[in-house]
Amino acid sequence: MQGPVFKGDQSGFTVTPRIAIRIAMLGGVALALFGIVFFRLWFLQVLSGNKYLAEANDNRVREVRLEAPRGDIVDRNGKRLVSNRPSWAIQIDAQRWPEGAERRRLYHNLSRLLGKRSSSLGRSVKKQFLALPFSNATVDKDVSFREVSMVLEHQEDYPGVTVSRIFERSYPHGALGAHLFGFVREIDQKELNGGKFEGAALGDRVGKDGLEREYDQYLRGRSGSTRIQVDSMGRAKGGLLTTRDPVPGQQLRLTIDRRVQEVGERALATGKRLGGGTAGAFVAMDISSGEVLGLGSDPGFDPAVFTRPLSQSQANALLRGNNAPYANRAITSGYPAASTFKAITSIAALESGIYDQATTIMDGGKIKIGDRFFSNAGEVPNGPVNLRRALTVSSDVYYYNFGRLANAKGGDIIQRWATRFGFGKATGIDLPGESKGLVPTPDWENSQPSYKLGGQTVDPVWTVGDMANLSVGQGDLKVTPLQMAVAYAALGNGGNVVRPHLGMRIEDARGAIEQDLEFGAQRPIPGSAANRHAVLEGLRAAASAPGGTSTDVFSDFPEPIAGKTGTAEKPPGERDQSWYIALAPYPKPRYVVAVTIERGGFGAEAAAPAAKLILARLLNVSVDPKELESGSSRTR
Amino acid sequence: MSAVEIQPSQGTGAHGSLSELRTMSVTGFDLPLLGATIGLLIASLISINAATTDDIPGSPDYYVIRQGVFACVGLVMMFFVSRIDYRILRDYRTQIYAFLVGSIALVLVVGSAARGSRRWIDVGGFELQPSELGKVFIVLVLAAFITDRVRDRRHGLVTLKVLGLGVAPALLIFAQPDLGSALVYGAIVFAMLFVGGAHWAHLTAIAVAVLAAAVMILGVAPAAGVDILKPYQVDRLTSFLSPEQNPGAEGYQQIQAQIAIGAGQRTGRGPDGATQTQLNFLPEHHTDFIFAVVGESFGFVGAAAVMSLYALLLWRVLKILTGARDMFGVLISAGLAAILMFQIFVNVGMNIGIMPITGVTLPLMSYGGSSLIVTFIALGLLQAIASQSFTQRPPRGQVQTI
């Protein structure tokens, strides 16, 4: 056996069959591999081509959000209350957020540029990405143009950093109306899933409270976007692909009159000063339409505080510290109404037939109900009092007696009428967070949980004393200043419970009407006009007749008004709460003004002079605030 | 009697004589192979042109011009090599091997580094990559070695020696580190043992050993904390199995290449519309991932055309292999076929997401002077073998007795 002879024997060589087979196998492997490659190409390019094309386009297109400026909020005369100012924000793009040493370098550079601490900057960014993983994290807002230029020109030092032009809310009148507007913040995941903010997208800012929240759908507008082509490093290449312009938000015109609002807020300060009060609220409203001309709460705050990141201590100061300035006391605080409630008790007395207009009660300064005495303030006797006189001098005995009779008759007479006037339920004003207040009934009292007092367990039971307290607006009754205004409006407008509102209409950016806001039908309450007239007469006398609780406050006031003081009793050692509710001009009232001053003392001391200032503005008469004095009445 | 008796005819006899060289030169080239070569060269220039227009600001034609120059040099080399009598190379096997191992070892000492590995030697302004030329040289050395021992080809000792000869430079290259090229050497050794007639049992043993080593290196050793491969190399080798779970650099390349090819769809997005390429989402788009550029810019049609040219090329190489005039030629052809096949399928496979990323270039398509010129030299050798085979030579009345 001899194999082929090589080296020098060049002719006649052929591969042996064994090797030929192996070569054939090599060819077979190649053939199989070609088959696999062709099949795979077919799969990628023909069968899945659309999917990969979409991914390729996804790769190269970056969408840059263009924020829409929110609509302005103007007063009824078109005066700007809330507007926008453009601002630069330095943000970090979630998709280009560097890691490790590069991230530390970025924070270091940013902290040097912005004068912030690198560690707190990093914490803030991380927190934002945890909350909104695909949104940009804002490092700083309101940065100067120099800082913007630095970032743009030295992108290598600021990897992943973008600069965007945003709009911040601005408040031309500072703290004026701060409690009405609320604030805007970036929408969160829960709100995105909920139905309230329809059409809002990730990264949009929406109203989180107040009118901003209530009218968000109009004010927000629609953010636009620019689609740009970028390369793998995120650098823009080849210009804009498409742009969708942002649609600016619509303008909201309020029923608020800026001048009334201004005077009202000043009046609260005056009332506080006169009565030594600590806080307060006012409402000024058109009694037939429910248009709110002014609504304020004291202490106030600067709404612009929300355009910057809020520190925990700032938030605490707003929500809790120093009389909780963020609270809108006009709609969220439930107070005892005190004697201002007597107007409603009067209607209940007349309509139930227990009293008539002439019913006269001997007011000896106190009355025994059940096993204890109920007395006027300072046990001052008023002599014989009928309805008119009882309202004029604010006789408690007259109403205690009615409470005793009404309780004996049963059927929750006072409570039923209170409910008809809108107490115990929200007025439906176009602001979030309104309190319902409380009208205590026997059923309610009897279902209250028992409590410990002096080592003894007390099981709450409704007594005639509770009804007596309710008849003068004390006890467990809780009302908001706005509810008081609505109830008095119903007295003055012929018996209609209006729905108070701040929104008047939606307009385009130039003020052209786009949509009038509708607030539904008013709710008429039963009862005779004569009875309401009798009560109004009593309220008029209280502000004008000799001995009237606010007669001296309004003695120099050129327009006739009707009004009732109230003094909510507080525990010993704490000053009482001062109330005043007025209807003006009398006898055909157009406006209602409700004022309360916490710790302001008697109604005539703080609230009545404050109401006088507001009424002067509404009725266009002049009152010199410097000559304003507390009323002398020391009744409730 | 299976011996082949050869009747000497005029002019033939001693190999390597000048007179024979002249007679050889008149015989033709393998024209289909030449056609496939030129076709792929044109495809390469078109693709590099499409991919690199924006890569170097101000000189949009930088890469394509350089590749064109390399191609011209390569073509000249191919024609020159194809005109020599390849059989004389057998006499220089020792020198070739010494040069091969020496040059690769030299790289480790004086080579210039790029991206963490030393593969190049700077010679007069040109970056030479000895491991590229080494591929052809190891084929020549092993072909000579096996031919010398053709009677003992089924002997285990021969197989072991061949392995040793091949693995030594492969280890040096692996140390550069250049895993892709080292694997090419492995493919060469295996293919030449296979075609050279090594015993099936030995081939099986080698295959099992390679598999076991792969499992050890990729699976067991990293788990035990011993890094034979660098972690990034392990990632590259394994990330193709699940690129989505490796969105880092390796998985990223693989995903982007697939997106590029898929986005090309049937007829391609054209060079200007090929955003994956133009916007640099596709990494290494003129070298390792040039095939993805073809796929994105020219679609299934373009990719299939290129693959067809490769099919034509490999068919002709195998054809030349079977028609070689001697065992030396057969083995050279087998080794060169192994280089081409391995690089084509590993590179295309990594582009289309069915092979690991190993940094193996696509012959004739990828940008790069050393790779291109060496491929032309290999093709020149194949042309030489083709033109000197009996099938290419007109019968001159020799008598063949079998």
CSV table of C-alpha atoms in Angstrom, one decimal, chain A residues 340-546:
chain,number,residue,atom,x,y,z
A,340,THR,CA,-75.6,86.0,64.2
A,341,PHE,CA,-77.5,82.7,64.1
A,342,LYS,CA,-80.5,84.3,65.9
A,343,ALA,CA,-81.8,85.5,62.5
A,344,ILE,CA,-82.3,81.8,61.5
A,345,THR,CA,-83.7,80.9,64.9
A,346,SER,CA,-86.1,83.8,64.5
A,347,ILE,CA,-87.4,82.3,61.2
A,348,ALA,CA,-87.8,79.0,62.9
A,349,ALA,CA,-89.7,80.6,65.8
A,350,LEU,CA,-92.1,82.5,63.5
A,351,GLU,CA,-92.6,79.7,61.0
A,352,SER,CA,-93.2,77.1,63.7
A,353,GLY,CA,-95.9,79.3,65.2
A,354,ILE,CA,-94.3,79.0,68.6
A,355,TYR,CA,-93.6,82.8,68.6
A,356,ASP,CA,-95.3,85.5,66.5
A,357,GLN,CA,-93.8,88.9,65.7
A,358,ALA,CA,-95.6,90.3,68.8
A,359,THR,CA,-94.8,87.6,71.3
A,360,THR,CA,-93.1,89.4,74.2
A,361,ILE,CA,-90.8,87.7,76.6
A,362,MET,CA,-89.7,89.3,79.9
A,363,ASP,CA,-85.9,89.3,79.7
A,364,GLY,CA,-84.7,89.5,83.3
A,365,GLY,CA,-81.1,88.7,82.3
A,366,LYS,CA,-81.3,85.0,82.9
A,367,ILE,CA,-83.7,82.1,82.5
A,368,LYS,CA,-83.8,78.7,84.2
A,369,ILE,CA,-84.0,75.8,81.7
A,370,GLY,CA,-83.9,72.3,83.0
A,371,ASP,CA,-81.9,72.5,86.2
A,372,ARG,CA,-79.6,75.3,85.4
A,373,PHE,CA,-79.7,79.0,84.5
A,374,PHE,CA,-78.9,80.4,81.1
A,375,SER,CA,-78.1,84.1,81.1
A,376,ASN,CA,-77.4,87.1,78.8
A,377,ALA,CA,-73.8,88.4,78.6
A,378,GLY,CA,-73.1,89.9,82.0
A,379,GLU,CA,-76.7,88.9,83.0
A,380,VAL,CA,-77.8,92.3,81.6
A,381,PRO,CA,-81.7,92.5,81.8
A,382,ASN,CA,-83.4,93.8,78.6
A,383,GLY,CA,-86.9,94.0,80.0
A,384,PRO,CA,-89.8,93.0,77.8
A,385,VAL,CA,-88.6,92.1,74.3
A,386,ASN,CA,-90.5,91.1,71.1
A,387,LEU,CA,-88.8,89.8,68.0
A,388,ARG,CA,-87.6,93.2,66.8
A,389,ARG,CA,-86.3,94.2,70.2
A,390,ALA,CA,-84.7,90.8,70.8
A,391,LEU,CA,-82.7,91.1,67.6
A,392,THR,CA,-81.9,94.8,68.3
A,393,VAL,CA,-80.4,94.2,71.7
A,394,SER,CA,-79.5,90.5,71.0
A,395,SER,CA,-81.5,89.1,73.9
A,396,ASP,CA,-80.4,85.6,74.7
A,397,VAL,CA,-83.3,85.0,77.1
A,398,TYR,CA,-85.8,85.5,74.3
A,399,TYR,CA,-84.2,82.8,72.3
A,400,TYR,CA,-83.4,80.5,75.2
A,401,ASN,CA,-87.0,80.5,76.0
A,402,PHE,CA,-87.9,79.6,72.4
A,403,GLY,CA,-85.3,76.8,72.4
A,404,ARG,CA,-87.0,75.4,75.5
A,405,LEU,CA,-90.4,75.5,73.8
A,406,ALA,CA,-89.1,74.2,70.5
A,407,ASN,CA,-87.4,71.3,72.3
A,408,ALA,CA,-90.6,70.4,74.1
A,409,LYS,CA,-92.5,70.5,70.8
A,410,GLY,CA,-90.0,68.2,69.2
A,411,GLY,CA,-89.4,67.7,65.5
A,412,ASP,CA,-85.9,69.5,65.4
A,413,ILE,CA,-87.5,72.8,64.5
A,414,ILE,CA,-84.4,74.9,64.6
A,415,GLN,CA,-82.2,72.2,63.0
A,416,ARG,CA,-84.7,71.8,60.1
A,417,TRP,CA,-84.7,75.5,59.4
A,418,ALA,CA,-80.9,75.7,59.8
A,419,THR,CA,-80.6,73.0,57.2
A,420,ARG,CA,-82.9,74.8,54.8
A,421,PHE,CA,-80.7,77.9,55.0
A,422,GLY,CA,-77.8,75.7,54.0
A,423,PHE,CA,-76.1,74.9,57.3
A,424,GLY,CA,-74.6,71.5,57.8
A,425,LYS,CA,-73.7,71.0,54.2
A,426,ALA,CA,-71.3,72.5,51.7
A,427,THR,CA,-72.4,75.6,49.9
A,428,GLY,CA,-70.9,74.2,46.7
A,429,ILE,CA,-68.5,77.1,46.2
A,430,ASP,CA,-65.9,76.5,43.4
A,431,LEU,CA,-63.1,75.9,45.8
A,432,PRO,CA,-61.8,72.6,47.1
A,433,GLY,CA,-61.7,71.7,50.7
A,434,GLU,CA,-64.9,73.3,51.9
A,435,SER,CA,-66.1,72.4,55.4
A,436,LYS,CA,-69.8,71.2,55.8
A,437,GLY,CA,-70.1,72.5,59.3
A,438,LEU,CA,-72.4,70.9,61.8
A,439,VAL,CA,-76.0,71.3,62.9
A,440,PRO,CA,-76.4,69.2,66.1
A,441,THR,CA,-79.6,67.2,66.4
A,442,PRO,CA,-80.7,64.9,69.2
A,443,ASP,CA,-79.9,61.9,67.0
A,444,TRP,CA,-76.4,63.2,66.4
A,445,GLU,CA,-75.8,64.0,70.1
A,446,ASN,CA,-77.0,60.6,71.2
A,447,SER,CA,-74.8,58.8,68.8
A,448,GLN,CA,-71.7,60.5,69.9
A,449,PRO,CA,-69.1,58.2,71.6
A,450,SER,CA,-68.9,58.4,75.4
A,451,TYR,CA,-65.9,60.2,76.9
A,452,LYS,CA,-64.1,60.4,80.2
A,453,LEU,CA,-64.6,63.5,82.4
A,454,GLY,CA,-63.1,63.7,85.9
A,455,GLY,CA,-62.7,60.0,86.1
A,456,GLN,CA,-66.4,59.4,85.2
A,457,THR,CA,-67.6,58.1,81.9
A,458,VAL,CA,-70.0,60.5,80.3
A,459,ASP,CA,-72.5,59.2,77.7
A,460,PRO,CA,-73.6,62.2,75.6
A,461,VAL,CA,-77.4,62.7,75.7
A,462,TRP,CA,-79.3,65.5,74.1
A,463,THR,CA,-80.9,67.8,76.6
A,464,VAL,CA,-83.1,70.9,76.5
A,465,GLY,CA,-80.0,72.8,77.3
A,466,ASP,CA,-78.4,71.7,74.0
A,467,MET,CA,-81.5,73.2,72.2
A,468,ALA,CA,-81.2,76.4,74.2
A,469,ASN,CA,-77.6,76.7,73.2
A,470,LEU,CA,-78.4,76.0,69.6
A,471,SER,CA,-81.0,78.7,69.6
A,472,VAL,CA,-78.3,81.4,70.2
A,473,GLY,CA,-75.8,79.7,67.9
A,474,GLN,CA,-73.7,78.2,70.6
A,475,GLY,CA,-73.0,74.6,71.6
A,476,ASP,CA,-72.0,72.1,68.9
A,477,LEU,CA,-73.2,74.3,66.0
A,478,LYS,CA,-70.4,74.8,63.5
A,479,VAL,CA,-70.7,77.2,60.6
A,480,THR,CA,-68.3,78.7,58.1
A,481,PRO,CA,-68.4,82.5,57.4
A,482,LEU,CA,-69.4,81.6,53.8
A,483,GLN,CA,-72.4,79.6,55.1
A,484,MET,CA,-73.4,82.6,57.2
A,485,ALA,CA,-73.2,84.8,54.2
A,486,VAL,CA,-75.3,82.4,52.1
A,487,ALA,CA,-78.0,82.1,54.9
A,488,TYR,CA,-78.3,85.9,55.3
A,489,ALA,CA,-78.4,86.3,51.5
A,490,ALA,CA,-81.4,84.0,51.5
A,491,LEU,CA,-83.1,86.2,54.0
A,492,GLY,CA,-82.4,89.3,51.9
A,493,ASN,CA,-83.0,87.9,48.4
A,494,GLY,CA,-86.6,86.6,48.9
A,495,GLY,CA,-85.8,83.2,50.2
A,496,ASN,CA,-83.3,81.7,47.7
A,497,VAL,CA,-80.2,79.7,48.8
A,498,VAL,CA,-77.6,80.7,46.2
A,499,ARG,CA,-74.6,78.8,45.2
A,500,PRO,CA,-71.7,81.0,45.9
A,501,HIS,CA,-69.0,81.1,43.3
A,502,LEU,CA,-65.8,82.8,42.3
A,503,GLY,CA,-65.6,81.9,38.7
A,504,MET,CA,-67.5,84.2,36.2
A,505,ARG,CA,-66.4,83.1,32.8
A,506,ILE,CA,-63.7,81.5,30.7
A,507,GLU,CA,-62.0,83.8,28.2
A,508,ASP,CA,-59.2,83.6,25.7
A,509,ALA,CA,-55.9,85.3,26.4
A,510,ARG,CA,-57.2,88.6,25.1
A,511,GLY,CA,-60.2,88.6,27.3
A,512,ALA,CA,-62.8,87.6,24.7
A,513,ILE,CA,-65.6,85.5,26.2
A,514,GLU,CA,-65.4,81.9,25.4
A,515,GLN,CA,-67.8,80.4,28.0
A,516,ASP,CA,-69.9,81.8,30.8
A,517,LEU,CA,-69.7,79.6,33.9
A,518,GLU,CA,-73.1,78.2,35.1
A,519,PHE,CA,-73.7,77.3,38.7
A,520,GLY,CA,-77.1,75.7,38.6
A,521,ALA,CA,-80.5,76.9,39.9
A,522,GLN,CA,-80.9,78.5,43.2
A,523,ARG,CA,-82.8,76.6,45.9
A,524,PRO,CA,-85.9,78.4,47.2
A,525,ILE,CA,-86.7,77.8,50.9
A,526,PRO,CA,-90.3,77.7,52.3
A,527,GLY,CA,-91.6,80.3,54.6
A,528,SER,CA,-93.4,83.6,54.3
A,529,ALA,CA,-92.0,86.8,53.0
A,530,ALA,CA,-93.6,88.6,56.0
A,531,ASN,CA,-91.7,86.6,58.5
A,532,ARG,CA,-88.4,87.2,56.6
A,533,HIS,CA,-89.3,90.9,56.5
A,534,ALA,CA,-89.9,90.9,60.2
A,535,VAL,CA,-86.5,89.4,60.8
A,536,LEU,CA,-84.8,91.9,58.4
A,537,GLU,CA,-86.5,94.7,60.2
A,538,GLY,CA,-85.0,93.4,63.4
A,539,LEU,CA,-81.6,93.2,61.8
A,540,ARG,CA,-82.0,96.8,60.5
A,541,ALA,CA,-83.0,98.0,64.0
A,542,ALA,CA,-79.9,96.2,65.5
A,543,ALA,CA,-77.7,98.4,63.3
A,544,SER,CA,-79.7,101.7,63.6
A,545,ALA,CA,-82.2,101.7,66.6
A,546,PRO,CA,-81.2,103.0,70.0
